[in-house]
Amino acid sequence: MSSLPMSPMMGQMMSQPLLISNILEFAARHYGSSEIVSRRVEGDMHRYTYRECHQRARRLANALHGLGVRMGDRVATLAWNGYRHLEAYYAVSGSGAVLHTINPRLHPEQVAYIMNHAEDQYLLFDLTFLPVAEAIAAHCKTTKGFILMCDRERMPAESKIPNLLCYEDLINSHSDDYAWPQFDENSAATLCYTSGTTGNPKGALYSHRSTVLHAYGSAMPNALNVSSRDTVMPVVPMFHVNAWGLPYSVPLSGAKLVFPGAALDGKSVYELFENEGVTFSAGVPTVWLGLINYATQNQLKFSTFRRTVIGGSACPPAMMNTLIDDFGVEVVHAWGMTEMSPLGTTCTLMAKHLELDREGQRKILQKQGHAVYGVDMKIVDDDGKELPWDGVGYGHLLVRGPWIIAKYYKDEGGDVLQDGWFPTGDVATIDPDGYMQITDRSKDVIKSGGEWIGTIDLENIAMAHPAVLQAACIGVAHPKWDERPLLVVVLRAGQQVSREELLRFFDGKIAKWWLPDDVVFTDALPVGGTGKIQKNKLRDQYKEHKLPTV
Ligand code: ADP
C-alpha cells in the first residue's frame, strides 16, 4: 500500500494487523460479563454479554461462509440499533467480507440503487423492513438471499421474496467454532453511502485499519470519553455512519451497551435511560428535541444520564443550555461526516477555560471544537490559500488523516482530494486555540451582494426565542442582492410570535445586513433520512417566495 521509504533500522514490535474482529474478541475476553441490552422490534427486551455476542457473531460468520460469502463480498443490513445488527457488524467485517449498512429511511428505489451499486450478496434485515425488502427483492440483481433477523416463529408464512432465510435458524444450525481470519488491515471492512442530497449517493469504503484507529481516537477523553464505567446508548442509528463508531469504541472500552431499537420517541428513550442507567448517549439535535420535550412536560429529571454528544448538524445553543442548565447533562458538540468515518472534531474545554464565567464557557462549547488526534484541518480561500486561525475569517474547511476518504467507492466523482486534503463542503472559522466553528455548508450559505451570510447563526438566534421550536434559514432570489435570507419557523405548541417581533429579536445580535428579509411560519420542516433538515427541499418550496420590498 505504502510507497514510503524504509529505514535501515526498523522497529521490532509485533506486527499485528488492526482488525475489527479483534475489538469484539478483546471485549469478550477482557470485559466478557459487560452487558448488551436491546429493545427488540418484537417489543420485548433482550440482554446478554459481550461473551455471548462474540459466540453468536462466530456462529453467524460460519453461517455466512456456508452461504458462500467470501472475503471482499458485500453484505448489506437494513436494521435498527440492536444486538443482531451488532453481531452482523462483527461477523461480516470480521470474516473479511464488507458490511454495507443501508439507511431504511431512503426511498425503496434508492435502496435498490445502492444495493445494485454495491453488488450486495445478501441482505440482513429487521422485521420492520419486510415491506421494503419485498418491494426491492426483484430489483436487486446481485443479491442471492434475504435474511430476516428474527426467530422461526416470526417468519412470515408466505412472502414475495423467493430466497428468504431465517436469521435465528442460521445461528442455531452453525457452531461457534470459528477463528477470525488474519489479513491486511487495509482491507475493506464497511461501506456507507452519503445521503445524496445532490445526485446519487456515493459510497465511502472504510478499511479495518481506518475503523480501528477511528475507534481508538474517538474513545479518548477529549472526544467521546467512553470508559468501562459508562453505560452507553447510541441513539444515532447504526445505519448512519456506523452510529459514529460507537459499535466499535464502546466494546473496546468494555462499557455496557444499550440499544433502543425502533423506539426513538422521547418517552421510550427516557424510560430506557432510566431503566438501564444510561450515562452517555449520542445523536443528532432532532432526537434530543423529543426527549427534552417529554422530560420537560412531565417534569422529569435524569438520574444517571450525564453526558451526550450532539452532532450531524449544529447543536442549537438553546438546546445546549437546556440540557446543561435544566438537566445537568454535559453536551459535547461534535462535527464530522460520512467521508470522515465520521468523527472530525469534538468540543471540550481546556484547563484555562475553567476560569471563564458561564457565558464565556458556553461561547466555546457552542463551537464544533478541536480536531481529534488523527485528523488535521485547515481553512482556505477560494484560491486554495490557507487562512489564519483568528476565529473570525472563514473559509472552506479541508481535512486529512488516516480515517478520511481518499476516493469514493468505484471511483465515483473521480479525484476528490485537493493536494492531499479532502474538501468537506463546509465553511468554517478556526480560532487561535484550534477550536473550529462551522458557519455553514457551502451549498447553504447565502450570497448577498457578493458577501456571505452564514445560516447557522441566524437559526441559532431564532431558536433562542421562547416561542420557536425549530428554524431554518435559506437564501431566496433577490433582484438587487442576488440572494437574501428567508427564515422558516415552526412554533412551539400553543405559542405565538409575529414576524415583526421575531425580527426585532435579532436586534444587536448580528450585523444589520444579515437580518432575514422575511419570516414564514410552517407546521413542520422537511427532515431527511439522517434527521437533518433538508434545505434543498425548502429552497424548492420557497423559490417563488416574494420578499417584501423595503
Ligand atoms: P450527509 O453529508 O450525507 O448529509 P453526513 O452525516 O456525512 O451526511 O453529514 C455531514 C455534514 O453534516 C457536514 O459536512 C456538516 O455540514 C454537517 N454537520 C455535521 N456535524 C455538524 C455540526 N456539529 N455542526 C454543523 N454542521 C454539522
XYZ file of C-alpha atoms and ligand atoms in Angstrom:
577
model
C 0.000 0.000 0.000
C 2.682 2.424 1.083
C 5.409 3.800 -1.152
C 7.270 5.387 1.747
C 10.999 4.767 2.263
C 12.021 2.104 4.788
C 14.562 2.924 7.454
C 17.597 0.637 7.702
C 16.691 0.415 11.416
C 13.098 -0.899 11.662
C 11.171 -1.208 14.933
C 10.995 -4.655 16.443
C 7.489 -4.858 17.849
C 4.873 -7.433 16.863
C 3.204 -6.591 13.622
C -0.401 -7.374 14.360
C -2.962 -6.072 11.879
C -5.630 -3.700 13.204
C -8.728 -5.808 12.551
C -12.338 -5.221 13.607
C -12.755 -8.825 14.841
C -10.095 -8.109 17.406
C -12.290 -5.484 19.104
C -15.066 -7.964 19.910
C -12.572 -10.679 20.768
C -10.973 -8.246 23.217
C -14.325 -7.210 24.731
C -15.385 -10.861 25.149
C -12.091 -11.855 26.727
C -11.428 -8.845 28.952
C -14.925 -7.477 29.641
C -16.830 -10.690 28.977
C -19.525 -10.008 31.568
C -20.372 -6.454 30.429
C -23.928 -6.355 29.172
C -25.556 -5.571 25.845
C -29.236 -4.710 26.303
C -31.586 -4.251 23.348
C -35.154 -3.139 22.917
C -36.249 -5.509 20.189
C -38.609 -4.704 17.343
C -40.530 -7.740 18.626
C -41.475 -5.494 21.574
C -39.527 -7.112 24.428
C -36.074 -6.536 25.922
C -33.092 -8.761 25.162
C -29.985 -8.979 27.362
C -26.721 -10.804 27.038
C -22.998 -10.207 27.432
C -20.046 -9.468 25.176
C -19.047 -13.105 25.668
C -22.353 -14.331 24.236
C -22.291 -11.719 21.477
C -18.871 -12.981 20.413
C -20.170 -16.560 20.351
C -23.156 -15.692 18.180
C -21.028 -13.498 15.880
C -18.798 -16.517 15.246
C -21.836 -18.702 14.517
C -23.031 -16.072 12.064
C -19.587 -15.930 10.445
C -19.774 -19.708 9.938
C -23.298 -19.378 8.538
C -22.252 -16.669 6.079
C -19.325 -18.794 4.974
C -21.759 -21.657 4.423
C -23.852 -19.374 2.230
C -20.819 -18.711 0.079
C -19.837 -15.267 1.407
C -16.119 -14.737 0.845
C -13.551 -12.022 1.550
C -14.442 -8.743 -0.138
C -18.089 -9.732 -0.778
C -20.611 -7.106 0.260
C -23.336 -7.993 2.775
C -25.986 -5.375 3.473
C -28.111 -4.581 6.530
C -31.411 -2.727 6.909
C -31.726 -2.681 10.657
C -32.246 -0.665 13.812
C -29.763 -0.490 16.656
C -29.852 -3.920 18.262
C -27.798 -6.957 19.230
C -28.361 -8.842 15.974
C -27.174 -5.838 13.991
C -24.074 -5.743 16.213
C -23.454 -9.443 15.517
C -23.656 -8.702 11.799
C -21.188 -5.804 12.213
C -18.578 -8.198 13.570
C -19.409 -11.396 11.660
C -19.412 -9.724 8.251
C -16.347 -7.485 8.605
C -14.536 -9.920 10.894
C -14.724 -12.669 8.288
C -13.223 -10.348 5.676
C -16.477 -9.503 3.890
C -17.732 -5.911 3.677
C -20.665 -4.714 5.777
C -22.920 -2.313 3.883
C -25.291 -0.522 6.260
C -28.294 0.939 4.456
C -30.463 3.781 5.674
C -34.013 2.335 5.693
C -35.481 5.818 5.536
C -34.344 6.098 1.933
C -36.928 5.537 -0.768
C -37.039 1.808 -1.729
C -35.888 2.755 -5.234
C -32.781 4.350 -3.746
C -32.213 1.307 -1.518
C -32.308 -0.920 -4.602
C -29.996 1.507 -6.437
C -27.298 1.377 -3.769
C -27.656 -2.404 -3.302
C -27.031 -2.870 -7.008
C -24.238 -0.322 -6.952
C -22.611 -2.086 -4.012
C -23.349 -5.505 -5.575
C -24.607 -6.834 -2.249
C -24.702 -10.637 -1.990
C -27.065 -10.847 0.974
C -29.342 -8.508 2.869
C -29.929 -8.918 6.601
C -32.975 -7.004 7.795
C -35.286 -6.392 10.731
C -38.956 -7.432 10.724
C -39.947 -3.768 10.385
C -38.353 -3.660 6.972
C -40.043 -6.720 5.479
C -42.179 -4.480 3.207
C -39.034 -2.685 1.952
C -37.262 -5.989 1.304
C -40.337 -7.281 -0.528
C -40.524 -4.132 -2.640
C -36.888 -4.318 -3.734
C -36.147 -8.071 -3.879
C -36.937 -8.440 -7.570
C -34.736 -5.438 -8.430
C -31.601 -6.493 -6.549
C -29.631 -8.158 -9.283
C -26.690 -9.463 -7.287
C -28.477 -10.428 -4.077
C -28.551 -14.197 -3.545
C -30.586 -14.220 -0.356
C -32.531 -12.147 2.153
C -32.017 -12.936 5.830
C -34.827 -11.885 8.154
C -33.412 -11.101 11.602
C -35.937 -12.959 13.746
C -36.713 -16.443 15.026
C -38.607 -19.183 13.210
C -41.993 -18.342 14.853
C -41.963 -14.824 13.468
C -41.107 -15.748 9.907
C -43.971 -14.872 7.532
C -45.993 -17.871 6.341
C -45.522 -16.694 2.795
C -43.553 -13.898 1.190
C -42.862 -12.404 -2.209
C -39.160 -12.881 -1.510
C -38.117 -16.195 -3.101
C -34.928 -16.798 -1.132
C -35.932 -15.707 2.357
C -33.815 -17.115 5.196
C -34.329 -17.058 8.956
C -31.514 -15.463 10.963
C -32.030 -17.495 14.122
C -32.171 -20.734 12.121
C -28.805 -19.837 10.627
C -27.344 -19.087 14.053
C -28.758 -22.274 15.582
C -27.555 -24.511 12.812
C -23.933 -23.379 12.954
C -21.223 -23.859 15.535
C -19.191 -21.120 17.177
C -16.019 -22.947 16.274
C -14.581 -20.182 14.135
C -11.178 -18.497 14.156
C -11.263 -14.938 12.859
C -9.083 -14.797 9.763
C -5.995 -12.559 9.813
C -5.433 -10.372 6.771
C -4.104 -6.995 5.656
C -5.548 -4.242 7.848
C -6.078 -2.062 4.773
C -8.764 -4.482 3.510
C -12.252 -3.022 3.114
C -14.470 -3.505 6.173
C -17.633 -1.434 5.830
C -19.388 0.613 3.190
C -21.598 3.648 3.888
C -23.312 5.773 1.292
C -23.648 9.533 1.712
C -27.244 10.702 1.866
C -27.003 12.074 -1.671
C -28.735 15.398 -1.207
C -27.329 16.250 -4.623
C -27.124 13.476 -7.210
C -26.891 9.772 -6.454
C -25.423 8.634 -3.132
C -21.691 7.882 -3.192
C -20.000 5.146 -1.177
C -17.345 5.676 1.492
C -15.426 2.421 1.880
C -13.761 2.161 5.293
C -10.882 -0.206 5.988
C -10.206 -2.269 9.113
C -7.281 -0.005 9.895
C -9.277 3.223 9.490
C -12.137 1.839 11.604
C -9.924 0.641 14.463
C -7.916 3.885 14.517
C -11.165 5.874 14.493
C -12.443 3.780 17.395
C -9.270 4.449 19.404
C -9.315 8.162 18.596
C -12.996 8.666 19.286
C -12.917 6.914 22.674
C -10.340 9.392 24.056
C -11.332 11.757 26.907
C -11.262 14.864 24.709
C -13.526 13.110 22.239
C -16.371 10.773 23.302
C -14.667 9.824 26.566
C -16.018 6.271 26.767
C -14.889 4.054 29.643
C -15.860 0.771 31.290
C -17.737 2.809 33.938
C -20.197 4.024 31.310
C -23.496 2.690 30.081
C -23.735 3.892 26.511
C -26.836 4.173 24.388
C -26.216 5.009 20.740
C -29.367 6.834 19.661
C -27.646 7.675 16.402
C -28.580 4.771 14.122
C -26.136 2.037 13.179
C -27.081 2.872 9.576
C -25.893 6.475 9.977
C -22.096 6.349 9.566
C -21.841 3.247 11.766
C -23.519 5.018 14.701
C -20.492 7.329 14.762
C -18.228 4.371 15.501
C -19.867 3.542 18.869
C -20.329 -0.166 17.997
C -16.521 -0.267 17.975
C -15.456 2.325 20.563
C -17.862 1.054 23.252
C -16.791 -2.628 23.144
C -13.104 -1.677 23.140
C -13.800 0.353 26.290
C -15.694 -2.527 27.928
C -18.738 -0.338 28.628
C -22.311 -1.614 28.860
C -24.233 -1.054 25.599
C -27.926 -0.242 25.369
C -29.733 -0.353 22.010
C -33.059 1.478 21.590
C -34.318 -0.448 18.544
C -37.003 1.418 16.651
C -38.395 3.345 19.644
C -36.776 6.774 19.390
C -39.622 8.914 20.761
C -38.956 10.955 23.909
C -40.872 8.654 26.281
C -39.211 5.423 25.107
C -35.728 6.938 25.171
C -36.328 8.416 28.644
C -37.595 5.126 30.072
C -34.692 3.163 28.653
C -32.208 5.705 30.041
C -33.739 5.323 33.495
C -34.239 1.534 33.432
C -30.736 0.731 32.242
C -28.793 3.524 33.975
C -27.555 5.105 30.747
C -24.753 7.602 31.460
C -23.804 8.611 27.939
C -25.562 8.889 24.607
C -25.119 10.381 21.152
C -27.434 11.650 18.433
C -28.488 14.439 16.086
C -30.261 17.529 17.511
C -33.732 16.487 16.277
C -33.836 13.388 18.524
C -32.933 15.396 21.622
C -35.851 17.740 20.935
C -38.274 14.851 21.546
C -36.539 13.755 24.740
C -36.271 17.280 26.161
C -39.941 17.974 25.416
C -41.050 14.752 27.087
C -38.919 15.328 30.187
C -39.956 18.996 30.459
C -43.670 18.358 30.012
C -43.614 15.603 32.626
C -41.255 17.473 34.986
C -38.759 14.622 34.906
C -35.031 14.632 35.624
C -32.388 12.121 34.637
C -30.933 10.007 37.419
C -27.868 8.664 35.580
C -27.630 10.414 32.211
C -24.613 12.743 32.478
C -23.154 13.372 29.044
C -24.228 13.476 25.429
C -22.560 14.023 22.105
C -24.590 16.083 19.664
C -23.606 16.397 16.033
C -24.683 15.728 12.471
C -25.976 19.286 12.301
C -25.292 22.296 14.511
C -26.493 21.931 18.096
C -28.688 24.998 18.754
C -27.327 26.910 21.788
C -30.842 26.922 23.266
C -30.808 23.108 23.307
C -27.338 23.030 24.814
C -28.399 25.472 27.552
C -31.492 23.438 28.424
C -29.528 20.204 28.683
C -26.774 21.717 30.813
C -28.759 24.148 32.992
C -32.071 22.329 33.434
C -30.943 18.705 33.307
C -27.261 18.768 34.364
C -26.214 16.928 31.196
C -22.804 17.795 29.749
C -23.031 18.447 25.998
C -20.134 17.625 23.695
C -20.694 19.270 20.346
C -19.155 17.164 17.575
C -18.643 17.569 13.868
C -17.892 15.064 11.149
C -19.227 13.449 8.031
C -19.678 10.112 6.272
C -16.419 10.697 4.412
C -14.629 11.018 7.788
C -15.798 7.792 9.492
C -17.313 10.279 10.802
C -15.508 11.997 13.668
C -13.547 15.172 12.931
C -13.853 17.478 15.920
C -15.320 17.480 19.425
C -15.722 20.416 21.738
C -14.494 20.236 25.309
C -12.969 22.975 27.450
C -9.244 23.340 28.107
C -7.934 23.859 31.641
C -7.543 27.606 31.098
C -11.237 27.907 30.229
C -12.381 26.699 33.619
C -11.822 30.234 34.972
C -14.255 31.725 32.471
C -17.805 32.572 33.512
C -20.827 30.655 32.215
C -21.221 32.830 29.095
C -17.521 32.627 28.240
C -17.541 28.843 28.535
C -20.757 28.456 26.536
C -19.348 30.536 23.693
C -16.585 27.969 23.350
C -18.797 24.917 23.857
C -21.060 26.046 21.027
C -18.211 25.700 18.558
C -17.680 22.378 16.796
C -14.357 22.070 18.600
C -10.858 20.687 18.433
C -9.591 18.160 15.906
C -9.480 14.659 17.356
C -5.927 13.326 17.132
C -5.739 11.605 13.762
C -7.466 14.476 11.970
C -5.752 17.600 10.686
C -7.714 20.524 9.302
C -7.250 23.908 7.649
C -9.366 26.654 6.136
C -8.616 28.112 2.710
C -9.933 30.902 0.490
C -11.440 30.403 -2.991
C -7.923 30.141 -4.469
C -6.874 27.443 -2.012
C -4.655 29.796 0.063
C -4.578 28.856 3.748
C -6.308 31.378 6.019
C -5.151 32.365 9.507
C -6.635 30.808 12.671
C -8.080 34.027 14.104
C -11.595 32.806 14.879
C -13.043 35.471 12.587
C -12.090 34.892 8.953
C -13.947 31.975 7.430
C -13.049 29.726 4.559
C -13.508 26.293 3.014
C -12.713 23.574 5.527
C -10.266 20.869 4.389
C -9.230 17.775 6.342
C -6.835 14.863 6.151
C -5.987 11.814 8.216
C -5.988 8.001 8.306
C -9.784 7.702 8.638
C -10.641 10.257 5.954
C -11.742 9.229 2.472
C -9.170 9.198 -0.328
C -11.702 8.352 -3.067
C -15.297 7.196 -3.361
C -16.288 3.591 -3.988
C -15.915 2.673 -7.663
C -14.128 5.995 -8.208
C -17.444 7.812 -8.350
C -16.759 11.550 -8.622
C -13.134 10.985 -9.720
C -10.250 12.546 -7.854
C -11.757 14.215 -4.811
C -8.637 15.395 -2.975
C -7.018 18.826 -3.283
C -3.251 18.442 -2.737
C -3.870 15.525 -0.395
C -6.674 17.250 1.546
C -10.371 16.387 1.463
C -12.667 19.395 0.884
C -15.551 18.954 3.328
C -18.005 21.332 1.645
C -18.298 23.180 4.949
C -17.364 26.780 5.649
C -15.703 27.445 8.997
C -13.516 29.611 11.225
C -10.697 28.275 13.401
C -9.627 30.255 16.474
C -6.058 30.640 17.827
C -6.677 27.765 20.305
C -7.637 25.419 17.450
C -11.417 25.434 18.000
C -13.257 25.151 14.698
C -16.705 26.628 14.166
C -18.912 25.787 11.202
C -20.519 28.841 9.649
C -22.446 26.879 7.058
C -22.379 24.277 4.356
C -21.054 25.946 1.223
C -24.231 24.975 -0.625
C -26.442 26.516 2.091
C -24.512 29.745 2.596
C -26.458 32.819 1.415
C -24.642 35.011 -1.058
C -25.889 38.547 -0.612
C -24.271 41.289 -2.707
C -21.058 39.270 -3.057
C -20.797 38.689 0.718
C -21.652 35.510 2.612
C -24.314 35.165 5.261
C -23.967 32.075 7.486
C -27.338 30.494 8.146
C -26.428 28.578 11.319
C -26.014 31.817 13.314
C -29.395 33.099 12.185
C -31.111 29.812 13.015
C -29.488 29.656 16.437
C -30.733 33.143 17.290
C -34.262 32.338 16.127
C -34.297 29.129 18.161
C -33.296 31.047 21.272
C -36.707 32.784 21.111
C -39.026 31.059 23.599
C -41.851 30.657 21.053
C -39.661 28.976 18.414
C -39.241 25.210 18.252
C -37.287 24.912 15.011
C -35.927 27.348 12.447
C -34.197 27.053 9.103
C -32.768 29.877 7.068
C -32.460 29.727 3.284
C -31.465 32.111 0.526
C -34.160 33.227 -1.907
C -33.575 35.138 -5.125
C -33.421 38.931 -4.812
C -33.247 41.323 -7.788
C -30.622 43.593 -6.246
C -28.621 41.393 -3.827
C -28.794 38.018 -5.681
C -29.987 36.263 -2.549
C -31.444 37.324 0.779
C -32.233 35.267 3.887
C -35.720 33.891 4.476
C -36.412 32.403 7.898
C -38.757 29.407 8.036
C -40.073 28.783 11.536
C -42.007 26.116 13.421
C -43.563 27.483 16.609
C -43.838 25.595 19.907
C -47.302 24.202 20.603
C -49.577 26.948 21.957
C -47.001 29.741 21.396
C -47.294 32.805 19.192
C -44.865 35.406 17.885
C -45.337 37.815 14.986
C -42.939 38.253 12.074
C -42.010 41.761 13.312
C -41.467 40.634 16.895
C -39.228 37.780 15.801
C -37.169 40.049 13.558
C -36.782 42.533 16.428
C -35.341 39.659 18.475
C -32.265 39.768 16.172
C -31.537 43.425 17.138
C -27.977 43.821 18.365
C -27.199 40.139 17.859
C -25.990 40.304 14.239
C -24.803 42.790 11.626
C -27.856 44.661 10.275
C -27.436 43.351 6.718
C -27.657 39.747 7.962
C -31.227 40.295 9.198
C -33.642 37.924 7.407
C -35.828 39.801 4.903
C -38.864 37.768 5.801
C -40.257 35.074 8.105
C -42.701 32.324 7.176
C -44.396 30.084 9.707
C -44.994 26.431 8.929
C -46.148 23.289 10.775
C -43.072 21.162 10.092
C -39.719 21.288 8.340
C -38.706 18.563 5.878
C -36.335 16.153 7.618
C -34.127 13.680 5.729
C -33.126 10.092 6.470
C -30.446 11.071 8.964
C -32.610 13.519 10.913
C -31.326 16.669 9.247
C -33.416 19.495 7.881
C -33.483 19.264 4.081
C -32.682 22.775 2.957
C -32.715 21.831 -0.723
C -36.416 20.911 -0.328
C -37.098 24.184 1.498
C -35.328 26.149 -1.219
C -37.536 24.453 -3.807
C -40.650 25.054 -1.773
C -39.971 28.761 -1.312
C -38.201 29.603 -4.556
C -41.106 31.755 -5.705
C -41.414 33.484 -2.330
C -41.691 37.253 -2.805
C -39.580 39.075 -0.270
C -41.117 42.327 0.980
C -39.509 45.364 -0.615
C -38.260 47.861 1.916
P -24.591 13.908 4.523
O -23.407 14.700 4.099
O -24.826 12.715 3.689
O -25.785 14.727 4.913
P -23.245 13.394 6.908
O -23.881 12.827 8.098
O -21.979 12.868 6.447
O -24.296 13.189 5.863
O -23.214 14.979 7.049
C -22.033 15.707 7.174
C -22.320 17.169 7.235
O -23.196 17.471 8.317
C -21.111 18.017 7.496
O -20.376 18.238 6.332
C -21.729 19.283 8.063
O -22.205 20.135 7.041
C -22.907 18.775 8.828
N -22.561 18.680 10.251
C -22.194 17.587 10.943
N -21.998 17.887 12.237
C -22.232 19.215 12.377
C -22.185 20.139 13.467
N -21.897 19.766 14.696
N -22.478 21.432 13.204
C -22.791 21.848 11.963
N -22.864 21.024 10.909
C -22.580 19.720 11.105
